[in-house]
PDB file of C-alpha atoms and ligand atoms in Angstrom:
ATOM      1  CA  MET I 173      96.339  85.063  88.098  1.00 91.00           C
ATOM      2  CA  ALA I 174      96.930  84.070  84.560  1.00 93.00           C
ATOM      3  CA  ALA I 175     100.691  83.340  83.632  1.00 93.00           C
ATOM      4  CA  SER I 176     100.200  84.024  80.115  1.00 93.00           C
ATOM      5  CA  ALA I 177      98.569  87.483  80.707  1.00 97.00           C
ATOM      6  CA  LEU I 178     101.548  88.196  82.966  1.00 95.00           C
ATOM      7  CA  THR I 179     104.006  87.798  80.224  1.00 91.00           C
ATOM      8  CA  SER I 180     101.985  89.185  77.298  1.00 96.00           C
ATOM      9  CA  GLU I 181      99.740  92.150  78.733  1.00 98.00           C
ATOM     10  CA  ASP I 182     101.404  95.305  79.820  1.00 97.00           C
ATOM     11  CA  ASP I 183      98.226  96.842  81.333  1.00 98.00           C
ATOM     12  CA  TYR I 184      97.448  93.545  83.156  1.00 98.00           C
ATOM     13  CA  ARG I 185     101.096  93.389  84.583  1.00 97.00           C
ATOM     14  CA  SER I 186     100.973  97.049  85.610  1.00 97.00           C
ATOM     15  CA  VAL I 187      97.713  96.832  87.533  1.00 98.00           C
ATOM     16  CA  LEU I 188      98.833  93.619  89.201  1.00 98.00           C
ATOM     17  CA  THR I 189     102.266  95.127  90.235  1.00 98.00           C
ATOM     18  CA  ARG I 190     100.678  98.456  91.598  1.00 97.00           C
ATOM     19  CA  GLU I 191      97.759  97.077  93.508  1.00 97.00           C
ATOM     20  CA  PHE I 192      98.514  93.428  94.900  1.00 97.00           C
ATOM     21  CA  ASP I 193     101.093  92.084  97.193  1.00 97.00           C
ATOM     22  CA  SER I 194     100.563  88.248  96.546  1.00 98.00           C
ATOM     23  CA  MET I 195     100.163  86.235  93.372  1.00 98.00           C
ATOM     24  CA  THR I 196      98.263  82.848  93.169  1.00 98.00           C
ATOM     25  CA  PRO I 197      98.720  81.092  89.846  1.00 98.00           C
ATOM     26  CA  GLU I 198      95.379  80.189  88.353  1.00 98.00           C
ATOM     27  CA  ASN I 199      96.415  77.014  86.448  1.00 98.00           C
ATOM     28  CA  ALA I 200     100.310  77.163  86.231  1.00 98.00           C
ATOM     29  CA  MET I 201     101.037  75.027  89.271  1.00 98.00           C
ATOM     30  CA  LYS I 202      98.298  72.468  88.689  1.00 98.00           C
ATOM     31  CA  TRP I 203      99.644  68.933  88.141  1.00 98.00           C
ATOM     32  CA  SER I 204      98.415  68.483  84.458  1.00 98.00           C
ATOM     33  CA  VAL I 205     100.134  71.580  83.421  1.00 98.00           C
ATOM     34  CA  LEU I 206     103.372  70.738  85.414  1.00 98.00           C
ATOM     35  CA  GLU I 207     103.722  67.113  84.394  1.00 98.00           C
ATOM     36  CA  PRO I 208     101.437  66.423  81.506  1.00 98.00           C
ATOM     37  CA  ASN I 209     103.416  63.198  80.666  1.00 97.00           C
ATOM     38  CA  ARG I 210     104.892  61.076  83.434  1.00 97.00           C
ATOM     39  CA  GLY I 211     108.366  62.407  84.050  1.00 97.00           C
ATOM     40  CA  GLN I 212     108.300  65.440  81.623  1.00 98.00           C
ATOM     41  CA  TYR I 213     107.867  68.676  83.456  1.00 98.00           C
ATOM     42  CA  ASN I 214     106.707  72.066  82.153  1.00 98.00           C
ATOM     43  CA  TRP I 215     107.730  74.918  84.679  1.00 98.00           C
ATOM     44  CA  SER I 216     107.552  77.635  82.319  1.00 97.00           C
ATOM     45  CA  GLY I 217     104.348  79.316  83.805  1.00 97.00           C
ATOM     46  CA  ALA I 218     105.047  78.532  87.388  1.00 98.00           C
ATOM     47  CA  ASP I 219     108.548  79.833  87.192  1.00 98.00           C
ATOM     48  CA  ALA I 220     107.510  82.883  85.542  1.00 97.00           C
ATOM     49  CA  ILE I 221     105.072  83.688  88.320  1.00 98.00           C
ATOM     50  CA  VAL I 222     107.462  82.900  91.021  1.00 98.00           C
ATOM     51  CA  ASP I 223     110.410  84.905  89.412  1.00 98.00           C
ATOM     52  CA  TYR I 224     108.086  87.874  88.800  1.00 98.00           C
ATOM     53  CA  ALA I 225     106.934  87.818  92.596  1.00 98.00           C
ATOM     54  CA  GLN I 226     110.502  87.618  93.694  1.00 98.00           C
ATOM     55  CA  GLN I 227     111.689  90.585  91.603  1.00 98.00           C
ATOM     56  CA  ASN I 228     108.774  92.661  92.473  1.00 98.00           C
ATOM     57  CA  GLY I 229     108.375  91.946  96.241  1.00 98.00           C
ATOM     58  CA  LYS I 230     105.223  90.043  96.039  1.00 98.00           C
ATOM     59  CA  THR I 231     104.552  86.816  98.071  1.00 98.00           C
ATOM     60  CA  VAL I 232     103.006  83.599  96.244  1.00 98.00           C
ATOM     61  CA  ARG I 233     100.283  81.410  97.327  1.00 98.00           C
ATOM     62  CA  GLY I 234     100.929  77.912  95.702  1.00 98.00           C
ATOM     63  CA  HIS I 235      97.858  76.440  94.169  1.00 98.00           C
ATOM     64  CA  THR I 236      97.351  73.503  94.212  1.00 98.00           C
ATOM     65  CA  LEU I 237      99.356  70.323  94.952  1.00 98.00           C
ATOM     66  CA  VAL I 238      96.603  67.842  94.853  1.00 98.00           C
ATOM     67  CA  TRP I 239      93.137  68.121  93.303  1.00 98.00           C
ATOM     68  CA  HIS I 240      90.637  65.651  91.746  1.00 97.00           C
ATOM     69  CA  LYS I 241      90.496  67.871  88.766  1.00 97.00           C
ATOM     70  CA  GLN I 242      93.294  68.895  86.443  1.00 97.00           C
ATOM     71  CA  HIS I 243      95.642  66.267  87.112  1.00 97.00           C
ATOM     72  CA  PRO I 244      97.154  64.376  84.352  1.00 98.00           C
ATOM     73  CA  ASP I 245      95.426  61.500  82.711  1.00 97.00           C
ATOM     74  CA  TRP I 246      98.284  58.961  83.325  1.00 98.00           C
ATOM     75  CA  LEU I 247      97.489  58.995  87.107  1.00 97.00           C
ATOM     76  CA  ASN I 248      94.264  56.977  86.211  1.00 95.00           C
ATOM     77  CA  ASN I 249      95.945  53.509  85.374  1.00 93.00           C
ATOM     78  CA  LEU I 250      98.408  53.481  88.370  1.00 98.00           C
ATOM     79  CA  SER I 251      98.287  50.877  91.087  1.00 98.00           C
ATOM     80  CA  ALA I 252      97.767  52.031  94.654  1.00 98.00           C
ATOM     81  CA  THR I 253     101.380  51.567  95.397  1.00 98.00           C
ATOM     82  CA  GLU I 254     102.445  53.394  92.184  1.00 98.00           C
ATOM     83  CA  LEU I 255      99.976  56.265  92.858  1.00 98.00           C
ATOM     84  CA  ARG I 256     101.260  56.739  96.435  1.00 98.00           C
ATOM     85  CA  SER I 257     104.772  56.894  95.136  1.00 98.00           C
ATOM     86  CA  VAL I 258     104.123  59.433  92.484  1.00 98.00           C
ATOM     87  CA  LEU I 259     102.158  61.535  94.781  1.00 98.00           C
ATOM     88  CA  LYS I 260     104.914  61.851  97.075  1.00 98.00           C
ATOM     89  CA  LYS I 261     107.324  62.524  94.072  1.00 98.00           C
ATOM     90  CA  HIS I 262     105.049  65.122  92.854  1.00 98.00           C
ATOM     91  CA  ILE I 263     104.555  66.874  96.143  1.00 98.00           C
ATOM     92  CA  THR I 264     108.265  66.679  96.909  1.00 98.00           C
ATOM     93  CA  THR I 265     109.582  67.817  93.599  1.00 98.00           C
ATOM     94  CA  VAL I 266     107.019  70.951  93.289  1.00 98.00           C
ATOM     95  CA  VAL I 267     107.437  72.126  96.739  1.00 98.00           C
ATOM     96  CA  SER I 268     111.244  71.782  97.041  1.00 98.00           C
ATOM     97  CA  ARG I 269     111.647  73.661  93.479  1.00 98.00           C
ATOM     98  CA  TYR I 270     110.043  76.610  95.240  1.00 98.00           C
ATOM     99  CA  GLN I 271     111.388  76.254  98.745  1.00 98.00           C
ATOM    100  CA  GLY I 272     111.471  79.434 100.584  1.00 98.00           C
ATOM    101  CA  LYS I 273     109.550  81.276  97.778  1.00 98.00           C
ATOM    102  CA  ILE I 274     106.055  80.166  98.446  1.00 98.00           C
ATOM    103  CA  ARG I 275     104.327  81.749 101.511  1.00 98.00           C
ATOM    104  CA  ALA I 276     101.603  79.260 101.709  1.00 98.00           C
ATOM    105  CA  TRP I 277     100.503  76.213  99.763  1.00 99.00           C
ATOM    106  CA  ASP I 278      96.942  74.780  98.887  1.00 98.00           C
ATOM    107  CA  VAL I 279      98.087  71.110  99.553  1.00 98.00           C
ATOM    108  CA  VAL I 280      94.864  69.660  99.047  1.00 98.00           C
ATOM    109  CA  ASN I 281      91.714  71.114  97.250  1.00 98.00           C
ATOM    110  CA  GLU I 282      88.082  70.153  97.506  1.00 98.00           C
ATOM    111  CA  VAL I 283      88.303  66.963  99.398  1.00 98.00           C
ATOM    112  CA  PHE I 284      84.797  67.007 100.565  1.00 98.00           C
ATOM    113  CA  THR I 285      81.416  66.863  98.811  1.00 98.00           C
ATOM    114  CA  GLU I 286      78.515  68.801  99.839  1.00 98.00           C
ATOM    115  CA  ASP I 287      77.153  66.152 102.049  1.00 98.00           C
ATOM    116  CA  GLY I 288      80.309  66.210 104.093  1.00 98.00           C
ATOM    117  CA  THR I 289      81.601  62.781 102.820  1.00 98.00           C
ATOM    118  CA  ARG I 290      85.100  62.362 101.452  1.00 98.00           C
ATOM    119  CA  ARG I 291      85.028  63.056  97.711  1.00 98.00           C
ATOM    120  CA  ASN I 292      85.680  59.744  95.890  1.00 97.00           C
ATOM    121  CA  SER I 293      88.780  60.879  93.890  1.00 97.00           C
ATOM    122  CA  ILE I 294      91.390  58.610  92.631  1.00 98.00           C
ATOM    123  CA  PHE I 295      93.548  59.478  95.699  1.00 98.00           C
ATOM    124  CA  GLN I 296      90.615  58.602  98.050  1.00 98.00           C
ATOM    125  CA  GLN I 297      89.729  55.387  96.134  1.00 97.00           C
ATOM    126  CA  LYS I 298      93.112  53.907  95.832  1.00 98.00           C
ATOM    127  CA  LEU I 299      94.975  55.341  99.038  1.00 98.00           C
ATOM    128  CA  GLY I 300      92.260  55.522 101.631  1.00 97.00           C
ATOM    129  CA  ASP I 301      91.648  58.160 104.331  1.00 95.00           C
ATOM    130  CA  GLY I 302      95.316  58.560 105.221  1.00 97.00           C
ATOM    131  CA  TRP I 303      96.472  60.273 102.103  1.00 98.00           C
ATOM    132  CA  ILE I 304      95.617  63.648 103.198  1.00 98.00           C
ATOM    133  CA  ALA I 305      97.910  63.503 106.301  1.00 98.00           C
ATOM    134  CA  ASP I 306     100.551  62.008 104.208  1.00 98.00           C
ATOM    135  CA  ALA I 307     100.287  64.936 101.699  1.00 98.00           C
ATOM    136  CA  PHE I 308     100.855  67.418 104.325  1.00 99.00           C
ATOM    137  CA  ARG I 309     103.656  65.566 105.831  1.00 98.00           C
ATOM    138  CA  TRP I 310     105.527  65.268 102.555  1.00 98.00           C
ATOM    139  CA  ALA I 311     104.889  69.029 101.782  1.00 98.00           C
ATOM    140  CA  HIS I 312     106.174  70.028 105.113  1.00 98.00           C
ATOM    141  CA  GLN I 313     109.396  67.886 104.667  1.00 98.00           C
ATOM    142  CA  ALA I 314     109.998  69.641 101.429  1.00 98.00           C
ATOM    143  CA  ASP I 315     109.671  73.107 102.695  1.00 98.00           C
ATOM    144  CA  PRO I 316     109.151  73.670 106.413  1.00 98.00           C
ATOM    145  CA  SER I 317     108.846  77.520 105.900  1.00 98.00           C
ATOM    146  CA  ALA I 318     105.686  77.270 103.823  1.00 98.00           C
ATOM    147  CA  LYS I 319     102.121  77.508 105.567  1.00 98.00           C
ATOM    148  CA  LEU I 320     100.276  74.353 104.497  1.00 99.00           C
ATOM    149  CA  TYR I 321      96.446  74.816 103.820  1.00 99.00           C
ATOM    150  CA  ILE I 322      93.488  72.788 103.055  1.00 98.00           C
ATOM    151  CA  ASN I 323      91.349  74.698 100.579  1.00 98.00           C
ATOM    152  CA  ASP I 324      87.577  74.389  99.738  1.00 98.00           C
ATOM    153  CA  TYR I 325      84.358  76.014  98.502  1.00 98.00           C
ATOM    154  CA  ASN I 326      80.768  76.336  99.990  1.00 97.00           C
ATOM    155  CA  THR I 327      82.355  76.196 103.485  1.00 98.00           C
ATOM    156  CA  GLU I 328      81.746  79.684 104.141  1.00 98.00           C
ATOM    157  CA  TRP I 329      78.790  78.999 106.214  1.00 97.00           C
ATOM    158  CA  ARG I 330      77.888  76.387 108.687  1.00 97.00           C
ATOM    159  CA  ASN I 331      76.725  73.288 106.792  1.00 97.00           C
ATOM    160  CA  ALA I 332      77.544  69.553 106.315  1.00 98.00           C
ATOM    161  CA  LYS I 333      80.598  70.252 104.343  1.00 98.00           C
ATOM    162  CA  SER I 334      82.158  72.910 106.750  1.00 98.00           C
ATOM    163  CA  ASN I 335      81.372  70.503 109.566  1.00 98.00           C
ATOM    164  CA  ALA I 336      83.195  67.559 107.954  1.00 98.00           C
ATOM    165  CA  LEU I 337      86.062  70.034 107.153  1.00 98.00           C
ATOM    166  CA  TYR I 338      86.103  71.262 110.684  1.00 98.00           C
ATOM    167  CA  ASN I 339      86.234  67.750 112.039  1.00 98.00           C
ATOM    168  CA  LEU I 340      89.087  66.703 109.716  1.00 98.00           C
ATOM    169  CA  VAL I 341      91.194  69.845 110.593  1.00 98.00           C
ATOM    170  CA  LYS I 342      90.519  69.151 114.144  1.00 98.00           C
ATOM    171  CA  SER I 343      91.608  65.596 113.735  1.00 98.00           C
ATOM    172  CA  LEU I 344      94.755  66.322 111.726  1.00 98.00           C
ATOM    173  CA  ARG I 345      95.830  68.896 114.335  1.00 98.00           C
ATOM    174  CA  GLN I 346      95.327  66.273 117.123  1.00 98.00           C
ATOM    175  CA  GLN I 347      97.512  63.839 115.206  1.00 98.00           C
ATOM    176  CA  GLY I 348     100.257  66.515 114.806  1.00 98.00           C
ATOM    177  CA  VAL I 349      99.989  66.722 111.121  1.00 98.00           C
ATOM    178  CA  PRO I 350     101.503  69.886 109.799  1.00 98.00           C
ATOM    179  CA  ILE I 351      98.358  71.641 108.815  1.00 98.00           C
ATOM    180  CA  GLU I 352      98.426  75.355 109.463  1.00 98.00           C
ATOM    181  CA  GLY I 353      95.627  76.924 107.519  1.00 98.00           C
ATOM    182  CA  VAL I 354      92.112  76.572 106.118  1.00 99.00           C
ATOM    183  CA  GLY I 355      91.306  78.281 102.928  1.00 98.00           C
ATOM    184  CA  PHE I 356      87.709  79.460 102.148  1.00 98.00           C
ATOM    185  CA  ARG I 357      87.324  80.088  98.452  1.00 98.00           C
ATOM    186  CA  THR I 358      84.462  82.435  98.760  1.00 98.00           C
ATOM    187  CA  HIS I 359      83.099  82.292  95.071  1.00 98.00           C
ATOM    188  CA  LEU I 360      79.946  84.509  95.709  1.00 98.00           C
ATOM    189  CA  SER I 361      77.000  84.969  93.549  1.00 98.00           C
ATOM    190  CA  ILE I 362      74.915  87.984  94.096  1.00 98.00           C
ATOM    191  CA  GLN I 363      71.890  85.772  93.104  1.00 97.00           C
ATOM    192  CA  TYR I 364      72.197  84.027  96.469  1.00 97.00           C
ATOM    193  CA  GLU I 365      72.380  85.419  99.894  1.00 96.00           C
ATOM    194  CA  PHE I 366      75.656  86.485 101.407  1.00 97.00           C
ATOM    195  CA  PRO I 367      76.817  83.270 103.554  1.00 96.00           C
ATOM    196  CA  GLY I 368      75.262  83.650 106.805  1.00 90.00           C
ATOM    197  CA  CYS I 369      77.526  83.992 109.966  1.00 95.00           C
ATOM    198  CA  PHE I 370      80.634  83.722 107.876  1.00 98.00           C
ATOM    199  CA  HIS I 371      82.679  85.637 110.650  1.00 97.00           C
ATOM    200  CA  GLN I 372      81.515  83.079 113.285  1.00 98.00           C
ATOM    201  CA  ASN I 373      82.548  80.153 110.847  1.00 98.00           C
ATOM    202  CA  LEU I 374      85.855  81.547 110.254  1.00 98.00           C
ATOM    203  CA  GLN I 375      86.302  81.984 114.078  1.00 98.00           C
ATOM    204  CA  ARG I 376      85.493  78.286 114.953  1.00 98.00           C
ATOM    205  CA  PHE I 377      88.236  77.150 112.712  1.00 98.00           C
ATOM    206  CA  ALA I 378      90.663  79.807 113.853  1.00 98.00           C
ATOM    207  CA  ASP I 379      89.914  78.228 117.330  1.00 98.00           C
ATOM    208  CA  LEU I 380      91.452  75.094 116.169  1.00 98.00           C
ATOM    209  CA  ASP I 381      94.932  77.096 116.214  1.00 98.00           C
ATOM    210  CA  VAL I 382      95.050  77.416 112.505  1.00 98.00           C
ATOM    211  CA  ASP I 383      95.197  80.398 110.216  1.00 98.00           C
ATOM    212  CA  VAL I 384      92.185  81.114 108.021  1.00 98.00           C
ATOM    213  CA  ALA I 385      92.193  82.767 104.752  1.00 98.00           C
ATOM    214  CA  ILE I 386      89.776  84.025 101.847  1.00 98.00           C
ATOM    215  CA  THR I 387      91.557  82.553  99.044  1.00 98.00           C
ATOM    216  CA  GLU I 388      89.548  82.917  95.859  1.00 98.00           C
ATOM    217  CA  ILE I 389      86.938  85.552  96.214  1.00 98.00           C
ATOM    218  CA  ASP I 390      85.008  86.926  93.475  1.00 98.00           C
ATOM    219  CA  ALA I 391      81.162  87.836  93.144  1.00 98.00           C
ATOM    220  CA  ARG I 392      79.419  86.978  89.990  1.00 98.00           C
ATOM    221  CA  MET I 393      76.056  88.199  88.619  1.00 98.00           C
ATOM    222  CA  ALA I 394      73.906  87.472  85.577  1.00 98.00           C
ATOM    223  CA  THR I 395      75.383  89.625  82.821  1.00 98.00           C
ATOM    224  CA  PRO I 396      75.035  92.304  81.848  1.00 98.00           C
ATOM    225  CA  PRO I 397      76.126  94.244  84.836  1.00 98.00           C
ATOM    226  CA  THR I 398      73.976  97.122  86.045  1.00 98.00           C
ATOM    227  CA  GLU I 399      74.797  99.690  88.526  1.00 98.00           C
ATOM    228  CA  ALA I 400      72.496  98.147  91.095  1.00 98.00           C
ATOM    229  CA  LYS I 401      74.192  94.787  90.709  1.00 98.00           C
ATOM    230  CA  LEU I 402      77.732  96.240  90.976  1.00 98.00           C
ATOM    231  CA  GLU I 403      76.598  98.132  94.106  1.00 98.00           C
ATOM    232  CA  THR I 404      75.404  94.611  95.491  1.00 98.00           C
ATOM    233  CA  GLN I 405      78.632  93.055  94.495  1.00 98.00           C
ATOM    234  CA  ALA I 406      80.621  95.848  96.441  1.00 98.00           C
ATOM    235  CA  ARG I 407      78.591  94.854  99.520  1.00 97.00           C
ATOM    236  CA  TYR I 408      79.391  91.279  99.262  1.00 98.00           C
ATOM    237  CA  PHE I 409      83.145  92.031  98.896  1.00 98.00           C
ATOM    238  CA  ARG I 410      82.767  94.265 101.924  1.00 97.00           C
ATOM    239  CA  GLN I 411      80.935  91.820 103.915  1.00 97.00           C
ATOM    240  CA  ALA I 412      83.587  89.131 103.264  1.00 98.00           C
ATOM    241  CA  TRP I 413      86.261  91.807 104.080  1.00 97.00           C
ATOM    242  CA  ASP I 414      84.544  92.604 107.312  1.00 97.00           C
ATOM    243  CA  ALA I 415      84.089  88.781 108.159  1.00 98.00           C
ATOM    244  CA  CYS I 416      87.947  88.318 107.717  1.00 98.00           C
ATOM    245  CA  HIS I 417      88.810  91.424 109.682  1.00 97.00           C
ATOM    246  CA  ALA I 418      86.778  90.458 112.670  1.00 98.00           C
ATOM    247  CA  VAL I 419      89.030  87.229 113.091  1.00 98.00           C
ATOM    248  CA  SER I 420      92.556  87.924 114.086  1.00 98.00           C
ATOM    249  CA  ARG I 421      93.654  84.641 112.546  1.00 98.00           C
ATOM    250  CA  CYS I 422      92.301  85.749 109.129  1.00 98.00           C
ATOM    251  CA  VAL I 423      95.501  86.479 107.516  1.00 98.00           C
ATOM    252  CA  GLU I 424      94.603  86.860 103.856  1.00 98.00           C
ATOM    253  CA  PHE I 425      92.096  88.354 101.454  1.00 98.00           C
ATOM    254  CA  THR I 426      92.853  87.001  97.836  1.00 98.00           C
ATOM    255  CA  THR I 427      90.700  87.452  94.941  1.00 98.00           C
ATOM    256  CA  TRP I 428      90.392  84.798  91.987  1.00 98.00           C
ATOM    257  CA  GLY I 429      91.799  86.917  89.148  1.00 98.00           C
ATOM    258  CA  PHE I 430      91.186  90.692  89.247  1.00 98.00           C
ATOM    259  CA  THR I 431      89.915  91.344  85.789  1.00 98.00           C
ATOM    260  CA  ASP I 432      86.737  90.171  84.004  1.00 98.00           C
ATOM    261  CA  ARG I 433      89.108  89.997  80.807  1.00 97.00           C
ATOM    262  CA  HIS I 434      90.426  86.628  82.305  1.00 97.00           C
ATOM    263  CA  SER I 435      87.723  85.407  84.670  1.00 98.00           C
ATOM    264  CA  TRP I 436      86.995  81.880  85.053  1.00 98.00           C
ATOM    265  CA  VAL I 437      83.270  82.650  85.674  1.00 98.00           C
ATOM    266  CA  PRO I 438      81.756  82.880  82.148  1.00 98.00           C
ATOM    267  CA  ASP I 439      83.183  79.405  81.107  1.00 97.00           C
ATOM    268  CA  THR I 440      81.812  77.824  84.247  1.00 98.00           C
ATOM    269  CA  PHE I 441      78.550  79.518  84.788  1.00 98.00           C
ATOM    270  CA  PRO I 442      77.026  80.376  81.430  1.00 97.00           C
ATOM    271  CA  GLY I 443      75.100  83.618  81.467  1.00 98.00           C
ATOM    272  CA  GLU I 444      77.106  84.878  84.584  1.00 98.00           C
ATOM    273  CA  GLY I 445      80.120  86.958  84.730  1.00 98.00           C
ATOM    274  CA  ALA I 446      81.357  90.443  85.652  1.00 98.00           C
ATOM    275  CA  ALA I 447      82.751  88.873  88.935  1.00 98.00           C
ATOM    276  CA  CYS I 448      86.083  90.616  89.530  1.00 98.00           C
ATOM    277  CA  LEU I 449      87.154  93.965  90.855  1.00 98.00           C
ATOM    278  CA  TYR I 450      88.125  95.314  87.473  1.00 98.00           C
ATOM    279  CA  ASP I 451      86.248  95.040  84.234  1.00 98.00           C
ATOM    280  CA  ASP I 452      87.488  93.927  80.826  1.00 97.00           C
ATOM    281  CA  SER I 453      89.158  97.168  80.230  1.00 98.00           C
ATOM    282  CA  LEU I 454      90.674  97.314  83.681  1.00 98.00           C
ATOM    283  CA  ASN I 455      88.465 100.036  84.953  1.00 98.00           C
ATOM    284  CA  PRO I 456      87.856  99.478  88.692  1.00 98.00           C
ATOM    285  CA  LYS I 457      84.360  98.739  89.798  1.00 98.00           C
ATOM    286  CA  PRO I 458      82.598 100.043  92.941  1.00 98.00           C
ATOM    287  CA  ALA I 459      83.951  96.927  94.831  1.00 98.00           C
ATOM    288  CA  TYR I 460      87.395  97.916  94.083  1.00 98.00           C
ATOM    289  CA  TYR I 461      86.750 101.554  95.358  1.00 97.00           C
ATOM    290  CA  TRP I 462      85.288 100.361  98.522  1.00 94.00           C
ATOM    291  CA  LEU I 463      88.174  97.952  99.224  1.00 93.00           C
ATOM    292  CA  ASN I 464      90.704 100.454  98.417  1.00 88.00           C
ATOM    293  CA  SER I 465      89.329 102.978 100.749  1.00 88.00           C
ATOM    294  CA  THR I 466      89.910 100.650 103.689  1.00 81.00           C
ATOM    295  CA  VAL I 467      93.647  99.907 103.024  1.00 74.00           C
TER     296      VAL I 467
HETATM  297  C1  XIL Q 178      89.931  77.279  87.440  1.00 90.13           C
HETATM  298  C2  XIL Q 178      90.648  78.233  86.516  1.00 90.13           C
HETATM  299  O1  XIL Q 178      90.403  79.576  86.992  1.00 90.13           O
HETATM  300  C3  XIL Q 178      90.231  77.979  85.155  1.00 90.13           C
HETATM  301  O2  XIL Q 178      91.152  78.900  84.421  1.00 90.13           O
HETATM  302  C4  XIL Q 178      90.425  76.533  84.681  1.00 90.13           C
HETATM  303  O3  XIL Q 178      89.842  76.256  83.526  1.00 90.13           O
HETATM  304  C5  XIL Q 178      89.699  75.678  85.780  1.00 90.13           C
HETATM  305  O4  XIL Q 178      90.241  75.830  87.067  1.00 90.13           O
HETATM  306  N1  XIL Q 178      88.520  77.151  92.455  1.00 90.13           N
HETATM  307  C6  XIL Q 178      89.880  76.460  92.355  1.00 90.13           C
HETATM  308  C7  XIL Q 178      90.497  76.766  91.048  1.00 90.13           C
HETATM  309  O5  XIL Q 178      90.415  76.202  93.298  1.00 90.13           O
HETATM  310  O6  XIL Q 178      91.625  75.914  90.767  1.00 90.13           O
HETATM  311  C8  XIL Q 178      89.561  76.848  89.861  1.00 90.13           C
HETATM  312  O7  XIL Q 178      90.438  77.337  88.882  1.00 90.13           O
HETATM  313  C9  XIL Q 178      88.536  77.679  90.012  1.00 90.13           C
HETATM  314  C10 XIL Q 178      87.736  77.316  91.266  1.00 90.13           C
END
């Protein structure tokens, strides 16, 4: 969800408050927003979301501590030793600030490429394979009560990427690293098939004794939307919902934004949009009505 809309749009805030029980900051907790210049913090958006959640009985999914995107430029020129120490400081500072107020953290985001190799981020380049385990340990020290997740996309079905993710989670669990959840972003497009065997894939991760969660679902389409496309979209949301409900360790079903007014889709996928449960004017779509009928 968008921190700016929370503070400036009454209709947005009222739908959020009425319909949802958890909030995920879309950008407000990303490193480039929190610490654009080294040592200079900007907590306004993140604090606004956490405060609102506390006052209104919502939980918060913290997103995201480490990502190869939206981190500040000043990280780029650090030595390995300095990068390690600022990474530890970043994780410790952010997680402790909201200690006890964040239900789950996306500790690391998108660490694999499509072929299942580790993404060549500055963290991977400079710190080597062990940085992910360290990130989880530091986060756990700062808030032992938060559920710590690894989060990624295109991992909904069995493929090279989800196999690599599976092997990493298995190995981290075997080493006693405090990883407790795997987030499946689930950015769907109705122009592609719904991910095959999603439920079985969720189950194999759950069998590693971790929670699994749908963390960012939306279902985009070529614009403009038509009645038929919106029906297909509703079916995709429903199939994802059913996949999650078929797995007892699937603990969360979170959408990436709820209104097309603020969706990331048109900027990222030109010509596509209408991916959320509500349209620009906050009218609910068929997908909303279907999900609402199940709860
Ligand atoms: C996106 C935001 O929605 C955009 O506003 C921003 O410009 C770029 O980042 N998956 C993620 C998110 O984990 O962090 C991305 O968020 C969307 C895809």
